Short mmCIF file of C-alpha atoms in Angstrom, two decimals:
data_model
loop_
_atom_site.label_atom_id
_atom_site.label_comp_id
_atom_site.label_asym_id
_atom_site.label_seq_id
_atom_site.Cartn_x
_atom_site.Cartn_y
_atom_site.Cartn_z
CA MET E 1 -122.01 112.15 -102.73
CA SER E 2 -120.91 111.12 -99.22
CA SER E 3 -117.53 109.65 -98.35
CA HIS E 4 -119.32 106.37 -97.45
CA ASP E 5 -120.62 106.07 -101.05
CA ALA E 6 -117.20 106.86 -102.53
CA VAL E 7 -115.42 103.92 -100.81
CA PRO E 8 -117.54 101.11 -102.37
CA GLU E 9 -117.45 102.87 -105.74
CA ALA E 10 -113.64 103.10 -105.61
CA ALA E 11 -113.45 99.42 -104.59
CA THR E 12 -115.73 98.46 -107.49
CA GLU E 13 -113.57 100.41 -109.96
CA ALA E 14 -110.41 98.76 -108.60
CA GLN E 15 -112.02 95.32 -108.91
CA ALA E 16 -113.14 96.08 -112.47
CA ALA E 17 -109.61 97.21 -113.36
CA THR E 18 -108.15 94.00 -111.88
CA GLU E 19 -110.64 91.86 -113.82
CA ALA E 20 -109.83 93.73 -117.04
CA VAL E 21 -106.11 93.03 -116.56
CA ALA E 22 -106.83 89.35 -115.80
CA ASP E 23 -109.06 89.13 -118.89
CA ARG E 24 -106.37 90.67 -121.08
CA ARG E 25 -103.75 88.28 -119.65
CA ARG E 26 -105.77 85.15 -120.46
CA TRP E 27 -106.37 86.24 -124.06
CA ILE E 28 -102.64 86.89 -124.45
CA ALA E 29 -102.00 83.43 -122.95
CA LEU E 30 -104.44 81.98 -125.51
CA ALA E 31 -102.60 83.71 -128.37
CA ILE E 32 -99.29 82.27 -127.09
CA VAL E 33 -100.44 78.64 -126.83
CA MET E 34 -102.30 78.86 -130.17
CA THR E 35 -99.15 80.19 -131.83
CA ALA E 36 -97.22 77.22 -130.44
CA ALA E 37 -99.87 74.80 -131.75
CA PHE E 38 -99.74 76.56 -135.14
CA MET E 39 -95.92 76.28 -135.16
CA ASP E 40 -96.13 72.54 -134.52
CA LEU E 41 -98.84 71.99 -137.17
CA VAL E 42 -96.94 73.98 -139.78
CA ASP E 43 -93.70 72.15 -138.98
CA ALA E 44 -95.34 68.79 -139.57
CA THR E 45 -96.44 69.83 -143.09
CA ILE E 46 -93.80 72.36 -144.13
CA VAL E 47 -91.05 69.73 -144.45
CA ASN E 48 -92.69 67.65 -147.21
CA ILE E 49 -92.51 70.43 -149.78
CA ALA E 50 -88.76 70.95 -149.08
CA ILE E 51 -87.85 67.24 -149.24
CA PRO E 52 -86.39 67.29 -152.80
CA SER E 53 -84.27 70.35 -151.93
CA ILE E 54 -82.99 68.59 -148.76
CA GLU E 55 -82.21 65.47 -150.78
CA ARG E 56 -80.13 67.43 -153.31
CA ASP E 57 -78.33 69.62 -150.77
CA LEU E 58 -77.39 66.92 -148.23
CA GLY E 59 -77.18 63.99 -150.64
CA ALA E 60 -79.73 62.16 -148.52
CA SER E 61 -80.88 58.68 -149.50
CA PHE E 62 -84.58 57.97 -149.93
CA GLY E 63 -84.47 56.03 -146.65
CA ALA E 64 -83.10 59.10 -144.85
CA ILE E 65 -85.79 61.24 -146.51
CA GLN E 66 -88.48 58.97 -145.06
CA TRP E 67 -86.92 59.20 -141.60
CA ILE E 68 -86.80 63.01 -141.73
CA THR E 69 -90.61 62.90 -141.86
CA ALA E 70 -91.38 59.62 -140.07
CA GLY E 71 -88.92 60.33 -137.21
CA TYR E 72 -90.88 63.41 -136.17
CA ALA E 73 -94.22 61.55 -136.23
CA LEU E 74 -92.77 58.56 -134.34
CA ALA E 75 -91.20 60.65 -131.53
CA PHE E 76 -94.36 62.76 -131.29
CA ALA E 77 -96.60 59.67 -131.07
CA ALA E 78 -94.43 57.89 -128.50
CA GLY E 79 -94.29 60.86 -126.11
CA LEU E 80 -97.75 62.37 -126.50
CA ILE E 81 -99.60 60.72 -123.59
CA THR E 82 -96.58 60.98 -121.28
CA GLY E 83 -96.21 64.67 -122.17
CA GLY E 84 -99.78 65.28 -121.05
CA ARG E 85 -99.22 63.44 -117.79
CA LEU E 86 -95.99 65.29 -117.05
CA GLY E 87 -97.93 68.54 -117.39
CA ASP E 88 -100.62 67.27 -114.99
CA ILE E 89 -97.97 66.28 -112.42
CA PHE E 90 -95.33 69.03 -112.66
CA GLY E 91 -97.39 71.92 -114.06
CA ARG E 92 -98.70 72.64 -117.53
CA LYS E 93 -97.01 76.01 -117.85
CA ARG E 94 -93.64 74.50 -116.86
CA LEU E 95 -93.95 71.66 -119.40
CA PHE E 96 -95.22 74.00 -122.11
CA LEU E 97 -92.19 76.27 -121.68
CA LEU E 98 -89.83 73.29 -121.50
CA GLY E 99 -91.35 71.79 -124.65
CA THR E 100 -91.22 75.14 -126.47
CA ALA E 101 -87.56 75.58 -125.53
CA GLY E 102 -86.75 72.05 -126.74
CA PHE E 103 -88.69 72.59 -129.96
CA THR E 104 -86.84 75.86 -130.63
CA ILE E 105 -83.41 74.31 -129.98
CA ALA E 106 -84.26 71.28 -132.14
CA SER E 107 -85.42 73.62 -134.93
CA ALA E 108 -82.04 75.38 -134.81
CA LEU E 109 -80.25 72.02 -135.00
CA CYS E 110 -82.41 71.04 -138.00
CA GLY E 111 -81.68 74.36 -139.70
CA PHE E 112 -77.91 73.98 -139.24
CA ALA E 113 -77.76 70.21 -139.93
CA ALA E 114 -74.53 69.30 -141.73
CA ASN E 115 -75.63 65.85 -142.94
CA PRO E 116 -78.74 63.63 -143.19
CA GLU E 117 -77.94 61.82 -139.93
CA MET E 118 -77.86 65.06 -137.95
CA LEU E 119 -81.13 66.17 -139.54
CA VAL E 120 -82.88 62.88 -138.69
CA ALA E 121 -81.64 63.04 -135.07
CA SER E 122 -82.75 66.68 -134.78
CA ARG E 123 -86.20 65.81 -136.16
CA LEU E 124 -86.55 63.06 -133.53
CA LEU E 125 -85.68 65.62 -130.84
CA GLN E 126 -88.15 68.08 -132.36
CA GLY E 127 -90.94 65.48 -132.26
CA ALA E 128 -90.16 64.61 -128.63
CA ALA E 129 -90.23 68.30 -127.67
CA ALA E 130 -93.55 68.76 -129.50
CA ALA E 131 -94.93 65.84 -127.45
CA MET E 132 -94.21 67.86 -124.30
CA MET E 133 -95.50 71.17 -125.70
CA VAL E 134 -98.68 70.28 -127.62
CA PRO E 135 -100.71 68.40 -124.93
CA GLN E 136 -100.43 71.40 -122.62
CA VAL E 137 -102.17 73.68 -125.15
CA LEU E 138 -105.65 72.23 -124.68
CA SER E 139 -105.10 71.74 -120.93
CA ILE E 140 -104.10 75.41 -120.50
CA ILE E 141 -107.16 76.51 -122.48
CA HIS E 142 -109.33 74.26 -120.29
CA VAL E 143 -108.15 75.78 -117.01
CA THR E 144 -107.95 79.37 -118.33
CA PHE E 145 -111.47 79.69 -119.75
CA PRO E 146 -114.83 78.82 -118.12
CA ALA E 147 -117.09 76.23 -119.75
CA HIS E 148 -119.45 78.74 -121.37
CA GLU E 149 -116.56 80.41 -123.26
CA ARG E 150 -114.82 77.28 -124.47
CA GLY E 151 -117.06 76.80 -127.51
CA LYS E 152 -115.87 80.12 -128.93
CA VAL E 153 -112.24 79.40 -127.98
CA PHE E 154 -112.23 75.92 -129.54
CA GLY E 155 -113.84 77.42 -132.65
CA MET E 156 -110.88 79.78 -132.90
CA PHE E 157 -108.58 76.83 -132.28
CA GLY E 158 -110.18 74.91 -135.16
CA ALA E 159 -109.61 77.90 -137.44
CA ILE E 160 -105.92 77.92 -136.46
CA ILE E 161 -105.66 74.20 -137.31
CA GLY E 162 -107.24 74.88 -140.70
CA LEU E 163 -104.89 77.80 -141.32
CA GLY E 164 -101.91 75.59 -140.38
CA ALA E 165 -102.99 72.95 -142.90
CA VAL E 166 -103.27 75.53 -145.69
CA SER E 167 -100.22 77.66 -144.90
CA GLY E 168 -97.68 74.92 -144.06
CA PRO E 169 -96.97 73.67 -147.61
CA LEU E 170 -97.30 77.18 -149.07
CA LEU E 171 -94.94 78.71 -146.51
CA GLY E 172 -92.48 75.86 -147.07
CA ALA E 173 -92.64 76.44 -150.82
CA LEU E 174 -92.02 80.18 -150.51
CA LEU E 175 -89.14 79.84 -148.04
CA THR E 176 -87.47 77.17 -150.18
CA GLN E 177 -88.06 79.01 -153.47
CA TRP E 178 -86.77 82.33 -152.16
CA ASN E 179 -83.47 80.70 -151.10
CA ILE E 180 -82.96 83.37 -148.41
CA ALA E 181 -79.23 84.20 -147.95
CA GLY E 182 -78.41 81.10 -150.00
CA LEU E 183 -79.75 78.86 -147.21
CA GLU E 184 -82.10 76.94 -149.56
CA TRP E 185 -84.42 74.73 -147.39
CA ARG E 186 -82.98 75.70 -143.99
CA PRO E 187 -85.29 78.71 -143.30
CA ILE E 188 -88.26 76.30 -142.97
CA PHE E 189 -86.75 75.34 -139.60
CA LEU E 190 -85.00 78.59 -138.68
CA ILE E 191 -88.28 80.53 -138.88
CA ASN E 192 -89.25 78.77 -135.63
CA LEU E 193 -86.47 80.50 -133.68
CA PRO E 194 -87.97 84.00 -133.27
CA VAL E 195 -91.45 82.50 -132.74
CA GLY E 196 -90.18 80.08 -130.09
CA ILE E 197 -88.14 82.73 -128.25
CA ALA E 198 -91.13 85.11 -128.19
CA GLY E 199 -93.34 82.28 -126.93
CA LEU E 200 -90.92 81.56 -124.08
CA LEU E 201 -90.61 85.19 -122.99
CA LEU E 202 -94.35 85.95 -123.18
CA GLY E 203 -95.37 82.54 -121.83
CA ARG E 204 -93.38 83.05 -118.64
CA LYS E 205 -95.21 86.30 -118.03
CA PHE E 206 -98.79 85.62 -119.09
CA ILE E 207 -99.57 81.89 -118.71
CA THR E 208 -100.96 80.84 -115.33
CA GLU E 209 -99.54 77.65 -113.79
CA SER E 210 -101.90 74.74 -113.16
CA LYS E 211 -101.70 71.07 -112.18
CA ALA E 212 -104.21 68.21 -112.11
CA PRO E 213 -105.72 67.52 -108.66
CA LYS E 214 -105.46 63.76 -109.29
CA ALA E 215 -102.69 63.21 -111.84
CA LEU E 216 -102.00 59.68 -113.08
CA ARG E 217 -98.55 58.19 -112.56
CA LEU E 218 -96.02 57.96 -115.38
CA ASP E 219 -95.69 54.72 -117.34
CA ILE E 220 -92.12 54.88 -118.59
CA VAL E 221 -91.97 51.13 -119.34
CA GLY E 222 -95.09 51.46 -121.49
CA VAL E 223 -93.52 54.34 -123.46
CA LEU E 224 -90.31 52.35 -124.02
CA LEU E 225 -92.24 49.27 -125.20
CA VAL E 226 -94.39 51.30 -127.62
CA THR E 227 -91.32 53.07 -129.02
CA LEU E 228 -89.36 49.82 -129.39
CA ALA E 229 -92.25 48.05 -131.14
CA LEU E 230 -92.73 50.92 -133.60
CA LEU E 231 -88.99 51.17 -134.32
CA MET E 232 -88.76 47.42 -134.93
CA LEU E 233 -91.61 47.70 -137.43
CA ILE E 234 -90.84 51.00 -139.19
CA TYR E 235 -87.01 50.99 -139.38
CA PRO E 236 -86.78 47.76 -141.48
CA LEU E 237 -89.57 49.07 -143.72
CA THR E 238 -87.68 52.28 -144.52
CA ARG E 239 -84.24 50.66 -144.91
CA GLY E 240 -85.29 47.27 -146.30
CA ARG E 241 -85.38 48.18 -150.01
CA GLU E 242 -81.94 49.89 -149.89
CA LEU E 243 -80.42 46.85 -148.15
CA ASP E 244 -82.19 44.30 -150.42
CA TRP E 245 -84.56 43.16 -147.65
CA PRO E 246 -82.11 41.34 -145.33
CA LEU E 247 -83.20 38.52 -143.00
CA TRP E 248 -82.72 40.65 -139.88
CA GLY E 249 -85.29 43.09 -141.21
CA HIS E 250 -87.99 40.41 -141.49
CA LEU E 251 -87.08 39.06 -138.03
CA CYS E 252 -87.25 42.59 -136.62
CA MET E 253 -90.73 43.20 -138.07
CA ALA E 254 -91.96 39.83 -136.76
CA GLY E 255 -90.38 40.61 -133.36
CA SER E 256 -92.36 43.87 -133.18
CA LEU E 257 -95.53 41.77 -132.76
CA VAL E 258 -93.95 40.06 -129.74
CA VAL E 259 -93.11 43.45 -128.22
CA PHE E 260 -96.68 44.68 -128.83
CA ALA E 261 -97.95 41.55 -127.03
CA ALA E 262 -95.55 42.27 -124.13
CA LEU E 263 -96.87 45.85 -124.04
CA ILE E 264 -100.47 44.64 -123.65
CA ALA E 265 -99.47 42.22 -120.89
CA TYR E 266 -97.56 44.96 -119.03
CA GLU E 267 -100.43 47.44 -119.39
CA LYS E 268 -102.79 44.91 -117.78
CA TYR E 269 -100.31 44.53 -114.90
CA LYS E 270 -99.92 48.32 -114.62
CA THR E 271 -103.70 48.76 -114.46
CA LYS E 272 -103.96 46.36 -111.51
CA LYS E 273 -100.88 47.83 -109.80
CA ASP E 274 -101.71 51.55 -109.67
CA GLY E 275 -104.52 52.23 -112.17
CA SER E 276 -102.40 54.51 -114.40
CA PRO E 277 -101.40 52.58 -117.56
CA LEU E 278 -100.19 54.32 -120.70
CA LEU E 279 -102.99 52.60 -122.64
CA GLU E 280 -106.43 52.29 -121.04
CA LEU E 281 -107.15 48.80 -122.42
CA SER E 282 -110.73 48.74 -121.10
CA LEU E 283 -111.59 51.36 -123.73
CA PHE E 284 -111.12 48.78 -126.47
CA LYS E 285 -114.13 46.85 -125.11
CA VAL E 286 -116.26 49.75 -126.41
CA LYS E 287 -116.98 48.70 -130.00
CA SER E 288 -117.26 52.22 -131.42
CA PHE E 289 -113.97 53.27 -129.79
CA ALA E 290 -112.07 50.20 -131.05
CA ALA E 291 -113.45 50.76 -134.56
CA GLY E 292 -112.64 54.48 -134.39
CA ILE E 293 -109.06 53.79 -133.36
CA ALA E 294 -108.73 51.39 -136.32
CA VAL E 295 -110.07 54.13 -138.62
CA GLN E 296 -107.69 56.70 -137.11
CA LEU E 297 -104.69 54.36 -137.52
CA THR E 298 -105.43 53.39 -141.12
CA PHE E 299 -106.40 56.95 -142.10
CA GLY E 300 -103.02 58.06 -140.70
CA VAL E 301 -101.37 55.45 -142.95
CA VAL E 302 -103.14 56.89 -146.03
CA MET E 303 -102.05 60.43 -145.11
CA GLY E 304 -98.45 59.35 -144.45
CA ILE E 305 -98.22 57.65 -147.84
CA PHE E 306 -100.03 60.27 -149.91
CA PHE E 307 -98.37 63.51 -148.86
CA LEU E 308 -94.80 62.24 -149.24
CA VAL E 309 -95.28 60.49 -152.60
CA TRP E 310 -97.29 63.47 -153.90
CA THR E 311 -94.37 65.81 -153.20
CA LEU E 312 -91.81 63.45 -154.75
CA TYR E 313 -94.02 62.96 -157.82
CA MET E 314 -94.47 66.69 -158.45
CA GLN E 315 -90.96 67.92 -157.69
CA ILE E 316 -88.68 65.04 -158.74
CA GLY E 317 -90.92 63.19 -161.21
CA LEU E 318 -92.41 66.25 -162.95
CA GLY E 319 -89.54 68.65 -162.15
CA TRP E 320 -91.79 71.33 -160.68
CA SER E 321 -90.49 74.10 -158.43
CA PRO E 322 -91.41 74.02 -154.71
CA LEU E 323 -93.66 77.07 -155.25
CA LYS E 324 -95.64 75.46 -158.08
CA ALA E 325 -96.05 72.27 -156.02
CA GLY E 326 -97.12 74.28 -152.96
CA LEU E 327 -99.68 76.34 -154.87
CA THR E 328 -101.09 73.18 -156.46
CA GLY E 329 -102.03 71.97 -152.98
CA VAL E 330 -104.04 75.08 -152.03
CA PRO E 331 -107.38 73.90 -153.58
CA PHE E 332 -107.04 70.64 -151.65
CA SER E 333 -106.56 72.45 -148.33
CA ILE E 334 -109.49 74.80 -148.99
CA ALA E 335 -111.72 71.83 -149.85
CA VAL E 336 -110.73 70.07 -146.60
CA SER E 337 -111.54 73.17 -144.50
CA THR E 338 -114.87 73.77 -146.27
CA ALA E 339 -116.09 70.18 -145.94
CA ALA E 340 -114.90 69.95 -142.32
CA GLY E 341 -117.02 72.96 -141.33
CA LEU E 342 -120.09 71.65 -143.15
CA SER E 343 -119.79 68.13 -141.77
CA VAL E 344 -119.73 69.16 -138.11
CA GLN E 345 -122.32 71.94 -138.25
CA LYS E 346 -124.86 70.65 -140.78
CA LEU E 347 -124.36 67.08 -141.96
CA VAL E 348 -123.36 64.86 -139.01
CA PRO E 349 -126.21 66.01 -136.70
CA ARG E 350 -128.64 64.94 -139.43
CA PHE E 351 -127.01 61.93 -141.12
CA GLY E 352 -124.55 60.65 -138.49
CA ARG E 353 -122.12 57.89 -139.47
CA LYS E 354 -123.15 58.04 -143.15
CA VAL E 355 -121.26 61.35 -143.48
CA LEU E 356 -117.95 59.71 -142.52
CA GLN E 357 -118.61 56.79 -144.85
CA ALA E 358 -119.49 59.20 -147.66
CA GLY E 359 -116.17 60.92 -146.90
CA ALA E 360 -114.22 57.66 -147.31
CA LEU E 361 -115.96 56.89 -150.63
CA THR E 362 -115.55 60.48 -151.88
CA MET E 363 -111.86 60.48 -151.02
CA ALA E 364 -111.40 57.10 -152.73
CA ALA E 365 -113.18 58.48 -155.82
CA GLY E 366 -110.84 61.48 -155.80
CA VAL E 367 -107.79 59.21 -155.59
CA LEU E 368 -109.07 57.06 -158.49
CA LEU E 369 -109.68 60.22 -160.52
CA TYR E 370 -106.12 61.39 -159.73
CA MET E 371 -104.75 58.03 -160.91
CA ALA E 372 -106.67 58.38 -164.18
CA VAL E 373 -105.54 61.99 -164.75
CA ALA E 374 -101.89 61.17 -163.94
CA GLY E 375 -102.01 58.21 -166.31
CA ARG E 376 -103.66 60.16 -169.14
CA TYR E 377 -101.41 63.23 -169.15
CA GLY E 378 -98.16 61.60 -167.97
CA THR E 379 -95.26 64.00 -167.47
CA SER E 380 -97.03 66.78 -169.42
CA ILE E 381 -99.68 67.17 -166.70
CA ASP E 382 -100.23 70.67 -165.29
CA SER E 383 -101.59 72.07 -162.02
CA TRP E 384 -105.07 72.93 -163.35
CA GLN E 385 -105.55 69.31 -164.45
CA MET E 386 -104.89 68.15 -160.88
CA ILE E 387 -107.46 70.52 -159.32
CA PRO E 388 -110.62 68.35 -159.86
CA PRO E 389 -109.22 65.18 -158.21
CA LEU E 390 -107.60 67.21 -155.42
CA VAL E 391 -110.87 69.03 -154.65
CA VAL E 392 -112.79 65.72 -154.57
CA MET E 393 -110.14 64.20 -152.29
CA GLY E 394 -110.16 67.27 -150.04
CA LEU E 395 -113.95 67.21 -149.69
CA GLY E 396 -113.80 63.53 -148.72
CA MET E 397 -111.02 64.11 -146.20
CA GLY E 398 -112.89 67.04 -144.62
CA LEU E 399 -115.99 64.87 -144.12
CA ILE E 400 -113.85 62.42 -142.12
CA VAL E 401 -111.34 64.39 -140.05
CA ALA E 402 -113.66 66.85 -138.34
CA PRO E 403 -116.44 64.53 -137.02
CA LEU E 404 -114.30 61.42 -136.45
CA THR E 405 -113.18 62.36 -132.92
CA ASP E 406 -116.73 62.89 -131.69
CA ALA E 407 -117.83 59.59 -133.24
CA VAL E 408 -114.95 57.70 -131.59
CA LEU E 409 -115.61 59.26 -128.17
CA SER E 410 -119.40 58.97 -128.40
CA ASP E 411 -119.75 55.82 -126.25
CA VAL E 412 -116.63 56.29 -124.09
CA PRO E 413 -117.36 56.65 -120.33
CA ARG E 414 -116.89 60.25 -119.17
CA GLU E 415 -114.13 59.39 -116.69
CA HIS E 416 -111.97 58.01 -119.53
CA ALA E 417 -112.55 60.86 -122.04
CA GLY E 418 -109.08 62.37 -121.44
CA SER E 419 -107.28 59.02 -121.90
CA ALA E 420 -109.33 58.29 -125.01
CA SER E 421 -108.48 61.68 -126.58
CA GLY E 422 -104.78 61.04 -125.95
CA LEU E 423 -105.03 57.60 -127.57
CA ILE E 424 -106.75 59.04 -130.66
CA ASN E 425 -103.94 61.60 -131.09
CA THR E 426 -101.25 58.97 -130.55
CA THR E 427 -102.83 56.44 -132.92
CA GLY E 428 -103.09 59.00 -135.73
CA GLN E 429 -99.40 59.84 -135.40
CA MET E 430 -98.46 56.14 -135.30
CA GLY E 431 -100.44 55.57 -138.51
CA ASN E 432 -98.69 58.52 -140.13
CA ALA E 433 -95.25 57.14 -139.20
CA LEU E 434 -96.22 53.69 -140.48
CA GLY E 435 -97.50 55.16 -143.76
CA LEU E 436 -94.23 57.04 -144.25
CA GLY E 437 -92.37 53.77 -143.67
CA LEU E 438 -94.55 51.97 -146.22
CA VAL E 439 -93.53 54.48 -148.91
CA SER E 440 -90.48 52.24 -149.44
CA VAL E 441 -92.77 49.42 -150.49
CA VAL E 442 -95.63 51.11 -152.36
CA PHE E 443 -93.62 53.86 -154.10
CA PHE E 444 -89.88 53.25 -154.18
CA GLY E 445 -90.44 49.49 -154.44
CA VAL E 446 -91.67 49.84 -158.04
CA ILE E 447 -88.89 52.20 -159.20
CA ASP E 448 -85.98 50.49 -160.94
CA GLU E 449 -83.06 52.73 -159.92
CA GLU E 450 -80.54 50.85 -162.09
CA ARG E 451 -82.67 51.55 -165.18
CA LEU E 452 -83.00 55.21 -164.21
CA ALA E 453 -79.22 55.49 -163.75
CA LYS E 454 -78.84 54.41 -167.39
CA ALA E 455 -81.72 56.52 -168.70
CA PRO E 456 -82.27 59.65 -166.55
CA ALA E 457 -84.88 60.90 -169.05
CA GLU E 458 -87.26 58.19 -167.79
CA VAL E 459 -87.39 59.56 -164.23
CA GLY E 460 -90.70 61.33 -164.87
CA ALA E 461 -92.41 58.24 -166.28
CA ALA E 462 -91.03 56.03 -163.50
CA PHE E 463 -92.21 58.40 -160.75
CA THR E 464 -95.64 58.73 -162.40
CA ASP E 465 -96.03 54.94 -162.41
CA ALA E 466 -94.87 54.73 -158.79
CA PHE E 467 -97.30 57.50 -157.81
CA GLN E 468 -100.21 55.64 -159.41
CA ASN E 469 -99.18 52.43 -157.62
CA ALA E 470 -99.11 54.22 -154.24
CA LEU E 471 -102.54 55.73 -154.93
CA GLY E 472 -103.88 52.26 -155.70
CA TRP E 473 -102.84 51.13 -152.22
CA ALA E 474 -104.49 54.24 -150.74
CA VAL E 475 -107.81 53.33 -152.43
CA ALA E 476 -107.63 49.81 -150.96
CA VAL E 477 -107.05 51.20 -147.45
CA LEU E 478 -109.92 53.70 -147.85
CA ALA E 479 -112.24 50.86 -148.86
CA GLY E 480 -111.25 49.07 -145.63
CA ILE E 481 -111.89 52.26 -143.64
CA PHE E 482 -115.40 52.50 -145.16
CA LEU E 483 -116.23 48.98 -143.93
CA VAL E 484 -114.81 49.51 -140.43
CA MET E 485 -116.94 52.67 -140.09
CA PHE E 486 -120.07 50.47 -139.84
CA ALA E 487 -119.01 49.83 -136.22
CA LEU E 488 -119.21 53.56 -135.37
CA PRO E 489 -122.41 54.88 -133.74
CA ALA E 490 -125.16 55.50 -136.31
CA LYS E 491 -125.87 58.94 -134.82
CA PRO E 492 -123.75 61.05 -132.44
CA LYS E 493 -125.10 61.46 -128.94
CA GLN E 494 -126.58 64.88 -128.27
CA HIS E 495 -124.75 66.70 -125.49
CA VAL E 496 -126.35 69.31 -123.27
CA GLU E 497 -123.51 71.83 -123.37
CA GLY E 498 -124.11 73.83 -120.21
CA ALA E 499 -124.82 71.10 -117.65
CA GLU E 500 -122.38 68.59 -119.09
CA ALA E 501 -119.54 71.09 -119.45
CA ASP E 502 -119.99 72.15 -115.84
CA ALA E 503 -120.02 68.50 -114.80
CA ASP E 504 -116.81 68.01 -116.77
CA ASP E 505 -115.26 70.92 -114.88
CA SER E 506 -116.13 69.41 -111.52
CA GLU E 507 -114.71 66.03 -112.51
CA GLY E 508 -111.57 67.44 -114.11
CA VAL E 509 -112.42 65.81 -117.44
CA GLU E 510 -112.72 67.54 -120.79
CA LYS E 511 -113.55 65.90 -124.09
CA GLU E 512 -111.07 67.88 -126.12
CA PRO E 513 -110.58 68.27 -129.85
CA VAL E 514 -107.84 66.17 -131.34
CA LEU E 515 -104.75 67.71 -132.92
CA THR E 516 -104.09 66.24 -136.34
CA HIS E 517 -101.00 66.65 -138.53
#
């Protein structure tokens, strides 16, 4: 072989080695951002199972308990769209690392909280940090992998989301039950510290920086108005029952409607001024999108109500251990994952909107069955008796959550796909926070605490009745969701993956999956 042949061959080997290193780096980067997304998903679900332990240890009121969960969802919802825009403007890697650092610090503050007030404040900080971290995950994946590989990557991402849903309550139950070093519930937050530190160190090395070529401006006023309106609505709901529903609470809730109206007026002004509003109001002229947002909001309300009252019912009402409560939820999570996979791959392409409506009816049937089982067995109910209603509920939920995003985005113009995805995420979190606030009305509102103080033995019966009442409200909301779903497209539009994905790349737009908690 001549020296002239050796030079190109050596160059080819060097190029191949460089490409191999680059390939390895991007898969490490993917593992890092997926771990961060998993950490956020687990943290949103892990807390519920530890709520009774937190209540006993810190002497937290039921209002504080609601804020420990609702505060995270509220801060996350309020900052989600802005977090995405900050990444587009200042760099996704930079915002991801900043959000991860904030999330890790907030987790430490939660773990070492000395009182309920400190824990609520730390959860608000944790939610705000997650709002900076989470939007960058999908953006980093988008710029790191070419269009033809993203299907496989997003499939892996979906599996991580499913794993987070299953493992969050179970991990929370184990960490609480084990009472590591006498710390009781605190390890559910402290476990984030080594994960967050590793994410920061590896993220600095392996994630490639990227920015949007045409980033929208920030809308700080819009964020402040959304946050104020939600606080004025949710705070009186969570504190109202404890304070005997004072006049200022009713005025505050009524005033939230005025702030929402001011938000819409400002967003119209912002659109005309620089074309970068927090809320793209023109999207609501698309019937399927407006209906989908209504479904997302109300479904978030159902989830916010159910998961908190379910935990309180099992652990305080029935006196179960965190581990028994956590294990009871495993069939539900498996049913959700199974139905979600079937709905997207097999059912929706063939039956369209009817799959989502069947999901709403199936979930409502599961809730009604749960009400009947809880009423029949009372405080002597056991885990195996809960499995049938939980599986039916899980199957119904899976038929809704997976295909809903595609149905909502089906008729949205391509140039607004990113804004629409952000709104879907935000609306779901807002619904979750609102549902957690409504627990005061639909659950605690029917518990006579004075009677329980005189007869502690009746706690189980009182919590069972309150649980059934909350489930009754959930059925009513699910019936409303079923009706609203008639406004969704009858069949999803068929997308030509190759050409459209490449077109998305050239326009800087990606119709991304939605993160749900």
